[in-house]
Tab-separated table of C-alpha atoms in Angstrom:
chain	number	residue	atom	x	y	z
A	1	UNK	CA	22.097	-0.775	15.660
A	2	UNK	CA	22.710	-0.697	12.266
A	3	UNK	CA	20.077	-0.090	9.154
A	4	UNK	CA	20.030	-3.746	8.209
A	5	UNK	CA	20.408	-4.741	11.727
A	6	UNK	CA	17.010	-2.712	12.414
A	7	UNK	CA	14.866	-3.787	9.578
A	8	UNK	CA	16.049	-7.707	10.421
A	9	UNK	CA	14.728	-7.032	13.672
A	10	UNK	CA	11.546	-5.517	12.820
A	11	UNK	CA	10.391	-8.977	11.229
A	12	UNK	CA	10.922	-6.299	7.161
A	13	UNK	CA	13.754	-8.677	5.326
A	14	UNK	CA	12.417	-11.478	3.125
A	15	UNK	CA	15.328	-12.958	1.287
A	16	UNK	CA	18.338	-11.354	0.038
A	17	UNK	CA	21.063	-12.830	-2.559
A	18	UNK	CA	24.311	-12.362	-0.008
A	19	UNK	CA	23.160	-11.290	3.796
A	20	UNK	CA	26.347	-11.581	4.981
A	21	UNK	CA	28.010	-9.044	2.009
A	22	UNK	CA	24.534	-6.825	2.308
A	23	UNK	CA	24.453	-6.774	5.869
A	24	UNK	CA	27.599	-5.034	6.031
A	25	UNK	CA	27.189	-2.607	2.679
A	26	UNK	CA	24.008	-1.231	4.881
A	27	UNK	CA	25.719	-0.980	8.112
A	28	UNK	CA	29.126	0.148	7.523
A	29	UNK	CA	29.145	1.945	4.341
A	30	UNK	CA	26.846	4.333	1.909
A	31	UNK	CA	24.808	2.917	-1.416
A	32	UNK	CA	23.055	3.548	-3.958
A	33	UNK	CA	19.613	1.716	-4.098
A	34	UNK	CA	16.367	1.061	-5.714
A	35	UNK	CA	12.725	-0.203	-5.754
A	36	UNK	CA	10.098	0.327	-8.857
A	37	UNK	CA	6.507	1.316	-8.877
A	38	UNK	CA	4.136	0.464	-11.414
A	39	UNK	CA	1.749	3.510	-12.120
A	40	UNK	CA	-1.548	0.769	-12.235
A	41	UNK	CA	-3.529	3.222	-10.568
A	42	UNK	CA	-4.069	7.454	-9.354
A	43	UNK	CA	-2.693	6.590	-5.994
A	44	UNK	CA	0.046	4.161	-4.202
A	45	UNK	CA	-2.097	1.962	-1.838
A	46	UNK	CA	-0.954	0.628	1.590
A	47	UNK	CA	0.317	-2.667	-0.301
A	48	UNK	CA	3.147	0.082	-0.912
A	49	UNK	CA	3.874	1.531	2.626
A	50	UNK	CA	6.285	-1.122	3.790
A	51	UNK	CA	8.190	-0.254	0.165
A	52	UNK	CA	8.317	2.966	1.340
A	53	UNK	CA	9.243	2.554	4.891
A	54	UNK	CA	12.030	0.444	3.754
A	55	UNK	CA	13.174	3.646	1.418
A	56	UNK	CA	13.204	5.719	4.445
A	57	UNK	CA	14.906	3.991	7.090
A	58	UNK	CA	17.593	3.596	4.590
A	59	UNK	CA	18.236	7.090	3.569
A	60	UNK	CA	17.957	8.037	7.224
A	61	UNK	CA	20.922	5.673	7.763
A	62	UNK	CA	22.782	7.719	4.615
A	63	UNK	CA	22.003	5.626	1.538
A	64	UNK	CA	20.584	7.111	-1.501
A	65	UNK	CA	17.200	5.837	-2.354
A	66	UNK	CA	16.140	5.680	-6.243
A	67	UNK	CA	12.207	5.845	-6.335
A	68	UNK	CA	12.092	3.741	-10.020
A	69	UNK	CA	8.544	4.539	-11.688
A	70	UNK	CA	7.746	2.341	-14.014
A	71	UNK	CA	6.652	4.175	-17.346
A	72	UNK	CA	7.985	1.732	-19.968
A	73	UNK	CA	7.001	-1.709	-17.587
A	74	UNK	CA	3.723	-0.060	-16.641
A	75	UNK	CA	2.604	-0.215	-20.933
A	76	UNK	CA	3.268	-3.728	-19.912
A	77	UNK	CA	2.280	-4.703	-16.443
A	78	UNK	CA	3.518	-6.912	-13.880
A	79	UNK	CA	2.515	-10.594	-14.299
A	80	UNK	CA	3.627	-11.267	-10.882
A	81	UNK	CA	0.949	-12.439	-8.328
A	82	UNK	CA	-1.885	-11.633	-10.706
A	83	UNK	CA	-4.339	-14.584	-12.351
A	84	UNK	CA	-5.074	-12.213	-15.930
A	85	UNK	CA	-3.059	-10.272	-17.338
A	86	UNK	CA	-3.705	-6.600	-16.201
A	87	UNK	CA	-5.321	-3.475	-18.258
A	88	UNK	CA	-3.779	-2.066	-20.232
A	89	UNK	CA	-2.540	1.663	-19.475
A	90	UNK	CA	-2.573	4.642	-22.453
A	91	UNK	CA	1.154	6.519	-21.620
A	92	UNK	CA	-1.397	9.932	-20.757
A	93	UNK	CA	-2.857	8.064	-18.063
A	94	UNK	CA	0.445	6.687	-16.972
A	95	UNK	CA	2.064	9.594	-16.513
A	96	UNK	CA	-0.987	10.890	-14.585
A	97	UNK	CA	-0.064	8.156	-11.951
A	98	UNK	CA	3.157	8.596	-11.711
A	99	UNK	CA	2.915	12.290	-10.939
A	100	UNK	CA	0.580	11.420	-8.018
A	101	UNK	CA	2.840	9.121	-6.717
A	102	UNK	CA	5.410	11.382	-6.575
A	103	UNK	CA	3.588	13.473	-4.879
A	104	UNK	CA	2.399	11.256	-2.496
A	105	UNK	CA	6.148	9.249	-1.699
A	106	UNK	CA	7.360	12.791	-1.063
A	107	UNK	CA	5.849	12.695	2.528
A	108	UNK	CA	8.319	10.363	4.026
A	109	UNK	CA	11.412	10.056	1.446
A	110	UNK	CA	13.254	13.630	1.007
A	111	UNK	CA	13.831	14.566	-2.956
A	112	UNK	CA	15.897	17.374	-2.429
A	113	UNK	CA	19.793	17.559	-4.179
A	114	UNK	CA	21.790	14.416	-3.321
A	115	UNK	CA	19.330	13.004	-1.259
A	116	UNK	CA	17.399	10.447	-3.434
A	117	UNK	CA	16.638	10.123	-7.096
A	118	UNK	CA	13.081	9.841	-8.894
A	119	UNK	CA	13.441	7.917	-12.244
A	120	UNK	CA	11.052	6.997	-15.068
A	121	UNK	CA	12.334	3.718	-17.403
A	122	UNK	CA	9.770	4.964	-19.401
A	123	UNK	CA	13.621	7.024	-20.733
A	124	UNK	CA	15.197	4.241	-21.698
A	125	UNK	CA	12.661	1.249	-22.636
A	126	UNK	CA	10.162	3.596	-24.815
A	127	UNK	CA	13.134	3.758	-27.617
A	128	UNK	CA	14.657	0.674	-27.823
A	129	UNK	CA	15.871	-1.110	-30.713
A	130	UNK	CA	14.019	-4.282	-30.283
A	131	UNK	CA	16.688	-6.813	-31.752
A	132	UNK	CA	19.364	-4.694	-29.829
A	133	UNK	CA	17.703	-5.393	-26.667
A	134	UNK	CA	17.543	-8.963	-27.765
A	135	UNK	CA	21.137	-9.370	-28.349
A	136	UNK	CA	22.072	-7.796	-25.403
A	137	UNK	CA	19.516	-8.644	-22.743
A	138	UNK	CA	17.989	-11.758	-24.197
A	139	UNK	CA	20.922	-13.981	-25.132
A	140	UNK	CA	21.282	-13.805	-21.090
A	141	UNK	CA	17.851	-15.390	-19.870
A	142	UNK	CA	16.627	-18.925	-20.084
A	143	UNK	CA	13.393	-19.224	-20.752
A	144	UNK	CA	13.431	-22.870	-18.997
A	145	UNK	CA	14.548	-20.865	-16.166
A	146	UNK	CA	11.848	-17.989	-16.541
A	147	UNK	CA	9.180	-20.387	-16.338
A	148	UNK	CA	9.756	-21.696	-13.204
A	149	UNK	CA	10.291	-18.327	-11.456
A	150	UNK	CA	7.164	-18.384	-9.234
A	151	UNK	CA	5.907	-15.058	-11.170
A	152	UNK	CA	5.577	-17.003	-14.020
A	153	UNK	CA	4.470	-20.854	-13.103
A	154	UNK	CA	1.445	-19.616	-11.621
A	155	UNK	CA	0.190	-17.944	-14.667
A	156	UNK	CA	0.737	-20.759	-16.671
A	157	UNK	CA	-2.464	-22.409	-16.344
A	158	UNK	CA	-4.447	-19.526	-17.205
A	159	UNK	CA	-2.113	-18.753	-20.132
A	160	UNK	CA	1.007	-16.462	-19.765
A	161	UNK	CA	0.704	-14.044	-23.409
A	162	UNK	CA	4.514	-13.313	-25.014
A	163	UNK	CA	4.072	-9.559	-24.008
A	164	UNK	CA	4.291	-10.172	-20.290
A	165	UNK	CA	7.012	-12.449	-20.555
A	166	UNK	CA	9.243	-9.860	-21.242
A	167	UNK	CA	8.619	-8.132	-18.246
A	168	UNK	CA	11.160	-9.972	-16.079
A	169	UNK	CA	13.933	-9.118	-19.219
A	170	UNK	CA	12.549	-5.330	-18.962
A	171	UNK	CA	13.050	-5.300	-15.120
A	172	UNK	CA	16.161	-6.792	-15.138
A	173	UNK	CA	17.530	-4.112	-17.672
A	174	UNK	CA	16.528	-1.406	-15.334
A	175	UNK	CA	18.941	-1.997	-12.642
A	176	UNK	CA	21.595	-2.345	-15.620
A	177	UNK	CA	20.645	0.980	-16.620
A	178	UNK	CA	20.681	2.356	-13.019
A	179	UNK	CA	23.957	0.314	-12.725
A	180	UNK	CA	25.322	2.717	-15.329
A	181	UNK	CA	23.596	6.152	-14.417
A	182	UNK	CA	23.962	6.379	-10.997
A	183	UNK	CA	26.052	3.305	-9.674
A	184	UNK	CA	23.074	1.433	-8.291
A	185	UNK	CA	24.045	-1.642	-6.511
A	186	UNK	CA	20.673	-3.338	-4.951
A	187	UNK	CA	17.661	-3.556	-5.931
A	188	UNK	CA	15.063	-3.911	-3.137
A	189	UNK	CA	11.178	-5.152	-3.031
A	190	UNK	CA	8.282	-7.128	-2.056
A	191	UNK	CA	8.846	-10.589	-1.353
A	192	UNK	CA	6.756	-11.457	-4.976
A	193	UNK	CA	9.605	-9.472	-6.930
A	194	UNK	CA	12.060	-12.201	-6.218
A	195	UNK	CA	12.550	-14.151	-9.430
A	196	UNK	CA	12.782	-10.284	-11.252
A	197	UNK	CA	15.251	-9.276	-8.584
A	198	UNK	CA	17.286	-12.566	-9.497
A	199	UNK	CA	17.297	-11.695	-12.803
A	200	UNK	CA	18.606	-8.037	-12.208
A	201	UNK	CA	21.614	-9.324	-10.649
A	202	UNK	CA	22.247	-12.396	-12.932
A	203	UNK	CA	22.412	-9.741	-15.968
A	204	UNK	CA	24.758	-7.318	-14.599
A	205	UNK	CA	26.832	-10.584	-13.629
A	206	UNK	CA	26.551	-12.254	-16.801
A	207	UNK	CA	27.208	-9.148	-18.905
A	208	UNK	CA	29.733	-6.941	-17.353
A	209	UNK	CA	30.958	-9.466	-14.760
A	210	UNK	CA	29.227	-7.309	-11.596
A	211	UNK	CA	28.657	-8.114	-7.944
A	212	UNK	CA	25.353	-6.556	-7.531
A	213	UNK	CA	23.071	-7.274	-5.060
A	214	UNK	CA	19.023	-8.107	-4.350
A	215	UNK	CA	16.733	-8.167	-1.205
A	216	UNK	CA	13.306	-7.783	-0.309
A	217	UNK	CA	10.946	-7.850	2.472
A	218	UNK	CA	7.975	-9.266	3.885
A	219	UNK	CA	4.315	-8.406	2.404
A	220	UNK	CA	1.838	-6.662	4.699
A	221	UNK	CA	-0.294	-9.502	5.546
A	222	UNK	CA	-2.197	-10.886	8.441
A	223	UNK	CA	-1.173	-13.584	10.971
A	224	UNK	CA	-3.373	-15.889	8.712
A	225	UNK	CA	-1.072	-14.716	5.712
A	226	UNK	CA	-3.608	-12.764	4.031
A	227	UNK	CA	-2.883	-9.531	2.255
A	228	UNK	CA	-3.988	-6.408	4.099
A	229	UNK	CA	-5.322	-3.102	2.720
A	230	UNK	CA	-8.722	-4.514	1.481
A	231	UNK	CA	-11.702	-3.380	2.299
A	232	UNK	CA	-15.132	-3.787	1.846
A	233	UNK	CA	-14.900	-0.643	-0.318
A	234	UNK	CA	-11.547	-2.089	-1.878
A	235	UNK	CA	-8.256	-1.110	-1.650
A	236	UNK	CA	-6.807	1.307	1.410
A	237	UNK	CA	-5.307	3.904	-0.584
A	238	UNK	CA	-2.851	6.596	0.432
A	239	UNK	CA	-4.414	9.254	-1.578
A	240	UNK	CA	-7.334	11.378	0.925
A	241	UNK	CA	-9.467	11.565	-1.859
A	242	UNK	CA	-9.802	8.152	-2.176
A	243	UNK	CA	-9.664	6.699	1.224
A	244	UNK	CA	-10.352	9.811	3.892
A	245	UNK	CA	-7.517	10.570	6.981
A	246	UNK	CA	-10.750	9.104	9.395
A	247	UNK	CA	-11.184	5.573	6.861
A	248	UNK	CA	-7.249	5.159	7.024
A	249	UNK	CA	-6.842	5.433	10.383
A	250	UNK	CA	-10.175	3.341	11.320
A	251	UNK	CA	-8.401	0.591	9.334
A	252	UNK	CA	-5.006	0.451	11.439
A	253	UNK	CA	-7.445	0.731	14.661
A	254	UNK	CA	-9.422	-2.004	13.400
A	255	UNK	CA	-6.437	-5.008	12.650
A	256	UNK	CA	-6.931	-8.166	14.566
A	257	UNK	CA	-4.990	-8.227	17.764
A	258	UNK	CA	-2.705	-10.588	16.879
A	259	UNK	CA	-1.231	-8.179	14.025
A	260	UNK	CA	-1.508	-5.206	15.888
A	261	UNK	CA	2.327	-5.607	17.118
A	262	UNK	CA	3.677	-6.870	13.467
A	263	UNK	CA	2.358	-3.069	11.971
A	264	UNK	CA	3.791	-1.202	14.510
A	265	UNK	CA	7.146	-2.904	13.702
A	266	UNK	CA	7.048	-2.484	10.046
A	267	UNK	CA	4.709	0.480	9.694
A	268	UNK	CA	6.218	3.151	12.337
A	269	UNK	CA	9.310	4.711	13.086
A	270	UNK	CA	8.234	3.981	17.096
A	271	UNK	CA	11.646	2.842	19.320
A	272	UNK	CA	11.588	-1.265	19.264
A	273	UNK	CA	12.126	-1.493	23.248
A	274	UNK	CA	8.593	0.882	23.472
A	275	UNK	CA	6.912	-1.643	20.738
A	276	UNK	CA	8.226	-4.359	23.306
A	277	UNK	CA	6.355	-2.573	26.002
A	278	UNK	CA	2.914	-2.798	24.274
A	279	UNK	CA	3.802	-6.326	23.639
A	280	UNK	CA	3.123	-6.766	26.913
A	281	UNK	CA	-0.870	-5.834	26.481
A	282	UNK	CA	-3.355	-8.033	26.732
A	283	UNK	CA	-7.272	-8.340	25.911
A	284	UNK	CA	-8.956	-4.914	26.219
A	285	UNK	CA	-5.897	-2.787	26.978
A	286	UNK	CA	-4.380	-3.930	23.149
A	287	UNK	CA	-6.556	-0.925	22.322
A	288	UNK	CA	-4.021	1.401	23.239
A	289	UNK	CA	-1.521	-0.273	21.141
A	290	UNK	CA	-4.105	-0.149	18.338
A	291	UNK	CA	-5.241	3.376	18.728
A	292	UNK	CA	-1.267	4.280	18.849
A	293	UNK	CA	-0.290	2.170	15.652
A	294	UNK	CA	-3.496	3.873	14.060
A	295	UNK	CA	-2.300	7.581	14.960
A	296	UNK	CA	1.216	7.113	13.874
A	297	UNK	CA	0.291	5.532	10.599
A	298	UNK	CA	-2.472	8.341	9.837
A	299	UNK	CA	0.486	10.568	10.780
A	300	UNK	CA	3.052	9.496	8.450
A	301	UNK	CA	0.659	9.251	5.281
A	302	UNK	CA	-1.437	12.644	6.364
A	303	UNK	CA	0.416	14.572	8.823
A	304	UNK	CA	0.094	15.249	12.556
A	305	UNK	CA	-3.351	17.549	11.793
A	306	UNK	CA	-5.329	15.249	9.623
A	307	UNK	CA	-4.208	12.095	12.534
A	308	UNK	CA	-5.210	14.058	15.413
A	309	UNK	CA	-8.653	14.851	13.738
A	310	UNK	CA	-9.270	11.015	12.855
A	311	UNK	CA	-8.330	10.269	16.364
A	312	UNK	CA	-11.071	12.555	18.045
A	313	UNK	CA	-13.623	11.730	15.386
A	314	UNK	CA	-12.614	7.874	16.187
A	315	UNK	CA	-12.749	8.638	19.956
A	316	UNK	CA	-16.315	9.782	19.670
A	317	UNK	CA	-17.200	6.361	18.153
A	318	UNK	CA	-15.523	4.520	21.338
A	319	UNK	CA	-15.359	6.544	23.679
A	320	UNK	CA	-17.865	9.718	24.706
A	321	UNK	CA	-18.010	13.069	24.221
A	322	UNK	CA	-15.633	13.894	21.261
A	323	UNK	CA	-17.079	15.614	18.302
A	324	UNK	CA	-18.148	13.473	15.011
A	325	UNK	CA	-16.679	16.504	12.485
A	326	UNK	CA	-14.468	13.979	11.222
A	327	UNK	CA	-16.272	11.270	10.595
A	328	UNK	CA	-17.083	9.770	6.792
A	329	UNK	CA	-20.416	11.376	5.819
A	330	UNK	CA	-23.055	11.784	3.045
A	331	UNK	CA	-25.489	14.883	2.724
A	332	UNK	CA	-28.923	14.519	1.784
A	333	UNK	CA	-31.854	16.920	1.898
A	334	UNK	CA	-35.286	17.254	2.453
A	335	UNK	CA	-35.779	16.017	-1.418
A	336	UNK	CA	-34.867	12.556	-0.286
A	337	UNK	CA	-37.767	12.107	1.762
A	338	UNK	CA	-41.368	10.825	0.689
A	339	UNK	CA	-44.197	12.688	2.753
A	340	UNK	CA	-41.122	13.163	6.069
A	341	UNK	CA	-39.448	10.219	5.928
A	342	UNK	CA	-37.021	8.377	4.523
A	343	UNK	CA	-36.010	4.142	4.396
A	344	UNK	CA	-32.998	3.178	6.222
A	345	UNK	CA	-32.221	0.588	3.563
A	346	UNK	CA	-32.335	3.730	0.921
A	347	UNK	CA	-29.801	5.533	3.325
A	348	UNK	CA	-27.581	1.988	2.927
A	349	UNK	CA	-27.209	2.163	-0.716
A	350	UNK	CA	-27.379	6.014	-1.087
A	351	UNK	CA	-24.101	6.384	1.785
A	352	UNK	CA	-22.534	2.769	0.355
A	353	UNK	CA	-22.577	1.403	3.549
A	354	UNK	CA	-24.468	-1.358	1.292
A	355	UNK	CA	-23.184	-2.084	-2.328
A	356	UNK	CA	-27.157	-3.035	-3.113
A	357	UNK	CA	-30.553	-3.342	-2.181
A	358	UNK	CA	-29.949	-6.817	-1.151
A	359	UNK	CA	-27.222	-6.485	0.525
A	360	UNK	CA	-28.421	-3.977	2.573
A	361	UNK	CA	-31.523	-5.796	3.136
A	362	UNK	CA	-29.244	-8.874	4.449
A	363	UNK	CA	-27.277	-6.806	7.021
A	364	UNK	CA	-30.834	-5.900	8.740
A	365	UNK	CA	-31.796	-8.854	8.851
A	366	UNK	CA	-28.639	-10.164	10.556
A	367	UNK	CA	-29.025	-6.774	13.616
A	368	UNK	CA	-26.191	-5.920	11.972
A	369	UNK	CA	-27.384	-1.677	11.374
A	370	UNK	CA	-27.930	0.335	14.170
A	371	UNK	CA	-29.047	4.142	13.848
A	372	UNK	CA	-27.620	6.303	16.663
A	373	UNK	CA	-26.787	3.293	18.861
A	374	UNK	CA	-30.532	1.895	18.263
A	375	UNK	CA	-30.788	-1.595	16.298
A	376	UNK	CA	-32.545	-0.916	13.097
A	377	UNK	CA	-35.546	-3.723	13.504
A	378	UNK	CA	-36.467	-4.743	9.651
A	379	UNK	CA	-36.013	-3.607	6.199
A	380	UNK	CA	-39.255	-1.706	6.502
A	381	UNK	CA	-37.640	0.861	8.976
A	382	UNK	CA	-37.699	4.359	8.316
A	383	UNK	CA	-36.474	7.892	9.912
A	384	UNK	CA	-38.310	10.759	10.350
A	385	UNK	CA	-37.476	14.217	9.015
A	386	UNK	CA	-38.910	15.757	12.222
A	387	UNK	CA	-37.589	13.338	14.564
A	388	UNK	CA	-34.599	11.793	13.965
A	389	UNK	CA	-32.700	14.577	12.307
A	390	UNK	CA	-33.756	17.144	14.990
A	391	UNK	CA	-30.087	17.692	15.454
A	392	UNK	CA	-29.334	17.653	11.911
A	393	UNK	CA	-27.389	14.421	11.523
A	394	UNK	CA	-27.742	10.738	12.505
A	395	UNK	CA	-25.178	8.130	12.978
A	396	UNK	CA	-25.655	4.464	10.946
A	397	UNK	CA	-23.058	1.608	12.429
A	398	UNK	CA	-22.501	-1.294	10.315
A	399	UNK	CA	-21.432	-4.025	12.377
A	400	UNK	CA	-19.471	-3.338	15.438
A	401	UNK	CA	-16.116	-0.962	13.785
A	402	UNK	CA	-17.762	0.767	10.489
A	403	UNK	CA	-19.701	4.252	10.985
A	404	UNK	CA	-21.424	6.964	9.259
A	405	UNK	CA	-22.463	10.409	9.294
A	406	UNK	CA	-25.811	11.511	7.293
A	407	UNK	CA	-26.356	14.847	7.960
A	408	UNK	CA	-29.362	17.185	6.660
A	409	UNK	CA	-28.759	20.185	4.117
């Protein structure tokens, strides 16, 4: 099966600007392709992993991925998908990011010679003569046309400023200068990067009279179309620091059973005819599917250690008898209690199992907190010192899938 054969089949293609023309550029012959990341943040989140995925089943199948980092369009920011215009970034802080996403990409995509390409715009957008740019990359947009790109029309409302509406102009001149430098021919991404894919192509059309091409692929969202990788904590990011190996893989053993066979499509490398197989799971046993989904995806992002760890300290949650090492935790020590003891609604806020008081206060009064498998009776309940952390460490479930680890210093 072919590259483009194999993402069509694993539900990843969106739209693309000639399938038939693309279709056989990815399975008969070897490209030169790109996708761009906005440093917005320290770490790439899971929003990115099916960018990512898409990256790597292509250069497995001999095309040369270009990982585009955004440091001229991140001084602007993406109006796409977003209801105010975002912060702001200082270029220190941007180039921060973008050397932790590096990092981070470098997991599953392979940097060495010839292999793929990391490139920064920040090279050629940071200098530019502003009424060149206009005379060569302006003359070629309609803003008529711009405004009714669904990136745009949805901001409109709220007010769309003059800065961001270059963005789509900047975007578009990136694959013209990637056109040039390395004889990029697609651009790829999310399904919301549509109109600025359009315009990409239109340019190098319009301008040097080029057949260049534009596809993207579905966003990681639910069966009910909602986008995945929030938490109650926020975002699930792909940096440990941020979101631990044992958080990341609770998540993927946590999705709703009706997505469970969607992420193993998009999100693992796993054989199509096996994912068929688990298809084939009903009620209880979709666990396995889950718990397999969850290890591969902990695997890709943290390696085979850090997923087998999350797996035994998950195990131990539902199942018996593995150990809790790897569990998320919070120490406190005998300072925290008053005369032995200590309120479970403190340990809520002090762990963030609880944002606030109230909060907290609300999930107890719901039987939603249980202490080492016990249901936590009021607000007013507390642990003892002597008692309950006898072995050193007690285990608070929120709910039926979130746990954590206090342990005693």
């Amino acid at each position: 099966m072919g590259v483009y054969d194999e993402l069509k089949a694993r539900g990843l293609i969106a739209q693309t600007t000639n399938e038939e023309k693309i279709r056989d550029l990815l399975n008969n012959d070897k490209i030169t392709f790109y996708i761009g990341f906005d440093p917005t943040a320290d770490s790439l989140h899971v929003g990115h992993f099916v960018q990512i995925m898409v990256m790597s089943w292509m250069q497995k199948a001999g095309h040369v991925p270009i990982a585009l980092f955004g440091g001229g369009t991140g001084m602007i920011g993406d109006p796409s998908g977003k209801t105010d215009m975002r912060k702001m970034l200082t270029k220190e802080t941007i180039d921060h990011n973008i050397a932790c996403f590096q990092k981070q990409m470098s997991r599953l995509i392979d940097f060495s010679e010839g292999k793929a390409i990391m490139a920064n715009n920040g090279d050629w957008l940071l200098n530019l003569n502003y009424i060149d740019f206009l005379r060569e990359v302006g003359v070629h947009f309609s803003v008529n046309r711009m405004l009714a790109a669904e990136c745009y029309k949805q901001r409109l409302e709220r007010g769309l400023s003059f800065f961001e509406l270059n963005y789509m102009l900047m975007q578009s001149y990136d694959f013209l200068e990637l056109n040039h430098r390395y004889n990029c021919v697609m651009e790829l991404g999310g399904d919301d990067q549509w109109s600025n894919i359009i315009g990409g192509v239109e340019l190098l059309r319009r301008k040097e009279a080029k057949e260049v091409y534009g596809m993207t692929f579905t966003l990681l969202t639910t069966s009910e179309g909602k986008k995945m990788g929030k938490t109650e904590k926020g975002a699930v990011w792909l940096d440990p620091e941020k979101t631990s190996p044992f958080e990341f893989y609770q998540y993927w053993r946590n999705v709703d059973d009706a997505d469970v066979i969607r992420c193993l499509k998009i999100l693992t490398f796993l054989p199509l005819e096996e994912i068929n197989e688990l298809e084939k799971l009903e009620g209880g046993e979709l666990n396995k599917a889950k718990e397999i989904l969850a290890y591969e995806v902990t695997k890709l992002i943290h390696g085979e250690e850090e997923a087998k760890k999350a797996q035994e300290g998950a195990r131990a949650l539902f199942g018996k008898g593995a150990n809790t090492d790897n569990m998320p935790s919070t120490a406190i020590t005998e300072a925290d209690f008053t005369d032995g003891e200590i309120g479970v609604l403190d340990l809520m806020v002090k762990t963030k199992l609880a944002p606030s008081r109230a909060e907290g206060r609300r999930l107890i009064e719901q039987g939603g907190v249980a202490v080492d498998d016990v249901k936590v009776p009021s607000i007013s309940a507390k642990l003892s010192l002597e008692k309950d952390f006898e072995k050193k460490y007690v285990i608070i479930k929120k709910g039926k899938k979130v746990f954590h680890k206090v342990t005693l210093e």
